[in-house]
C-alpha positions in Angstrom: -1.7 1.5 -5.1 -5.0 0.6 -3.6 -5.5 -1.4 -0.5 -5.3 -5.2 -1.1 -8.1 -7.1 0.7 -6.6 -10.1 2.5 -3.1 -9.2 1.5 -0.1 -8.8 3.7 0.0 -5.9 6.1 3.7 -5.3 5.6 5.7 -6.6 2.6 9.1 -6.2 1.1 9.6 -7.4 -2.5 12.9 -7.9 -4.3 14.9 -5.6 -1.9 18.5 -5.1 -2.7 20.7 -2.8 -0.6 24.4 -2.1 -1.1 26.9 0.0 0.9 29.6 0.9 -1.6 30.8 -2.5 -3.0 29.2 -4.5 -0.2 25.8 -6.0 -1.1 24.0 -6.2 2.3 20.7 -7.6 0.9 20.2 -9.3 -2.5 16.6 -9.6 -3.9 15.1 -10.2 -0.5 11.3 -10.6 0.0 9.4 -10.9 3.2 5.7 -10.5 4.1 3.8 -10.1 7.3 0.1 -11.3 7.0 -2.7 -9.9 9.2 -2.8 -11.2 12.9 0.5 -13.2 12.5 3.8 -13.3 14.3 6.7 -13.4 11.9 10.3 -14.1 12.9 13.3 -12.8 11.1 16.5 -14.8 11.9 20.0 -15.2 10.7 23.6 -15.3 12.0 25.6 -12.1 12.6 26.0 -10.2 9.4 23.1 -11.9 7.7 21.3 -8.7 6.8 18.6 -8.7 9.5 19.3 -5.1 10.7 19.5 -3.8 7.2 16.1 -5.4 6.2 14.6 -4.0 9.4 15.8 -0.6 8.5 14.3 -0.8 5.0 11.0 -1.9 6.3 10.8 0.7 9.0 11.9 3.5 6.7 15.4 4.3 8.0 17.0 2.9 4.8 16.0 3.1 1.1 16.7 0.1 -1.0 18.7 0.3 -4.3 15.9 -1.8 -5.9 12.7 -3.4 -4.6 9.6 -2.1 -2.9 8.0 -1.9 0.6 4.3 -1.7 1.1 1.9 -1.3 4.1 -1.6 -2.6 3.6 -1.2 -2.5 -0.1 0.2 1.0 -0.3 3.7 1.6 -1.7 5.8 3.3 1.1 9.3 2.6 -0.4 10.2 6.3 -0.4 8.0 7.2 2.6 9.5 8.5 5.9 9.2 6.6 9.2 6.6 9.2 10.2 4.5 8.5 7.1 4.7 4.8 7.7 3.5 5.3 11.3 0.4 7.0 10.0 -0.2 3.9 7.8 -0.1 1.8 11.0 3.5 0.8 11.5 5.2 1.0 14.9 8.6 -0.3 16.1 10.8 -0.7 19.1 14.6 -0.3 19.3 17.3 -2.6 20.5 18.5 0.1 22.9 15.9 0.9 25.5 14.7 4.5 25.1 12.3 5.5 27.8 11.7 8.8 29.7 13.0 8.0 33.2 10.8 10.7 34.8 7.5 9.5 33.3 5.4 6.7 34.8 4.6 3.6 32.8 1.0 4.9 32.2 2.2 8.3 31.1 4.4 6.7 28.4 1.3 5.1 26.9 -0.8 8.3 27.2 1.8 10.4 25.4 2.1 7.8 22.6 -1.7 7.6 22.2 -2.1 11.4 22.1 0.7 11.7 19.6 -1.1 9.2 17.3 -4.4 11.2 17.6 -2.6 14.6 17.3 -3.7 15.6 20.8 -0.2 15.8 22.2 1.2 19.0 23.9 4.5 17.5 24.9 5.6 20.2 27.4 2.3 20.1 29.2 1.8 16.3 29.0 5.3 15.7 30.5 4.3 17.9 33.4 1.0 16.2 33.9 -0.9 19.3 32.8 -2.1 18.2 29.4 -5.6 17.7 28.0 -8.2 15.5 29.6 -8.3 12.0 28.2 -9.8 11.9 24.8 -12.4 9.4 23.5 -11.1 5.8 24.0 -7.8 6.9 25.5 -8.3 5.3 28.9 -9.7 2.1 27.4 -6.8 1.7 25.0 -4.2 2.4 27.6 -5.9 0.0 30.1 -6.1 -2.8 27.6 -2.5 -2.6 26.6 -1.4 -2.5 30.2 -3.5 -5.5 30.9 -2.3 -7.5 27.9 1.4 -6.9 28.8 0.9 -7.5 32.5 1.9 -4.0 33.5 -1.1 -2.9 35.6 0.9 -3.3 38.9 3.7 -1.0 37.8 1.5 1.5 35.8 2.2 4.3 38.4 5.9 3.7 38.7 8.5 5.8 37.0 10.4 4.2 34.2 13.7 4.9 35.9 12.7 2.5 38.7 12.0 -0.5 36.4 14.3 -3.5 35.8 15.4 -4.0 32.2 12.8 -6.8 31.4 9.9 -4.6 32.5 11.4 -1.7 30.6 11.3 -3.8 27.4 7.6 -4.4 28.0 7.0 -0.7 28.6 8.6 0.1 25.2 6.3 -2.5 23.5 3.3 -1.1 25.4 4.2 2.5 24.3 4.4 1.4 20.7 1.0 -0.4 21.0 -0.7 2.6 22.5 -0.3 4.2 19.1 -2.7 1.6 17.7 -0.5 0.1 15.0 -1.6 -2.6 12.6 1.9 -4.1 12.6 4.7 -3.8 15.2 8.4 -4.3 14.4 10.4 -5.6 17.4 14.2 -5.0 17.2 16.0 -7.6 19.3 13.4 -7.5 22.1 15.2 -10.1 24.3 18.6 -8.3 24.1 20.1 -8.1 27.6 17.4 -10.3 29.3 18.0 -13.4 31.3 16.2 -16.7 30.7 13.3 -15.9 33.0 12.8 -12.4 31.6 12.9 -13.7 28.1 10.2 -16.3 28.9 8.1 -13.5 30.5 8.5 -11.4 27.4 7.4 -14.2 25.1 4.3 -14.8 27.2 3.5 -11.1 27.2 3.9 -10.9 23.4 1.6 -13.9 22.9 -1.1 -12.2 25.1 -0.6 -9.0 23.2 -1.1 -10.7 19.9 -4.1 -12.6 21.1 -5.7 -9.6 22.8 -5.0 -6.9 20.3 -4.8 -8.9 17.0 -1.7 -7.0 16.0 0.9 -8.5 13.6 4.4 -8.7 14.9 7.7 -8.8 13.0 10.4 -10.0 15.5 14.0 -9.6 14.5 16.1 -11.6 16.9 19.5 -13.3 17.5 17.9 -15.6 20.1 16.9 -18.6 17.9 14.9 -20.5 20.5 12.9 -17.3 21.4 11.9 -16.8 17.8 11.0 -20.4 17.1 8.9 -20.6 20.2 7.1 -17.4 19.4 6.6 -17.0 15.7 4.1 -18.7 13.4 6.2 -18.0 10.3 10.0 -17.6 10.1 12.3 -16.1 7.4 16.0 -16.9 7.7 18.7 -14.7 6.1 22.4 -15.5 5.5 24.8 -13.3 3.6 22.0 -11.0 2.5 19.8 -13.7 1.0 16.8 -15.6 2.1 17.8 -19.2 2.7 14.7 -20.5 4.3 11.0 -19.7 5.0 8.4 -21.8 6.8 7.0 -22.8 10.1 9.2 -23.1 13.2 9.1 -26.9 12.8 10.2 -26.6 9.1 13.0 -24.2 10.1 14.3 -26.4 12.8 14.8 -29.2 10.3 16.2 -27.1 7.5 19.8 -28.2 6.6 20.6 -24.8 5.1 19.7 -23.1 8.4 21.7 -25.6 10.4 24.7 -25.0 8.2 24.4 -21.2 8.5 24.4 -21.3 12.3 26.9 -24.0 12.7 29.2 -22.9 9.9 29.3 -26.2 8.2 28.3 -27.4 4.7 24.6 -28.0 4.1 
């Protein structure tokens, strides 16, 4: 499939996933346009994690397709999707405690440009910065407000800052679209607000599209420009945050009452 000018950067069409006799997703479609923050919501068991896995390459659907920038990647590995411009974070924080914040970004940037010698880079003995490396790392640190902790080790960071470092590491690989898996998990109210502000700066400064999978409804509705809501493996609503707030099917899904 050729690249589609002006089309979505990331798209799932007609995705169905079943585990034995359990249908986790049924004919689900979702698209992430360029330079857009898209939220994916739903109560527990709605199918958010399954759809996230399909779009990131960890799961293959029974039927349906996934494309990146117009290219069919339904059967492609997560590594192949990364080469197409897809990056993701994980709900469970996964950082190298001995590396500084800046070193996390440098390693990710070099891996993207195939300049990584992991053993040497982890010891600080790797190659000199390549073209654009310092500029890219500095820009991401600035957009996420991490300049003041750039030289600190990841092990010394609070959880909220660690979440930002994980986002920054993903962004250092220069993705077109970034998938965020429950980014506010474990954060208090103040940390969640800081995360939201940082993601808005990142989106504005880097022009990257974000797909945010979250259990925190208010966080998604305050951050996203478009929202898709799942319940029992089906799309029950799509629209702007204002439209989603007033949707009776969404209210019923979260409150457990009839629409």
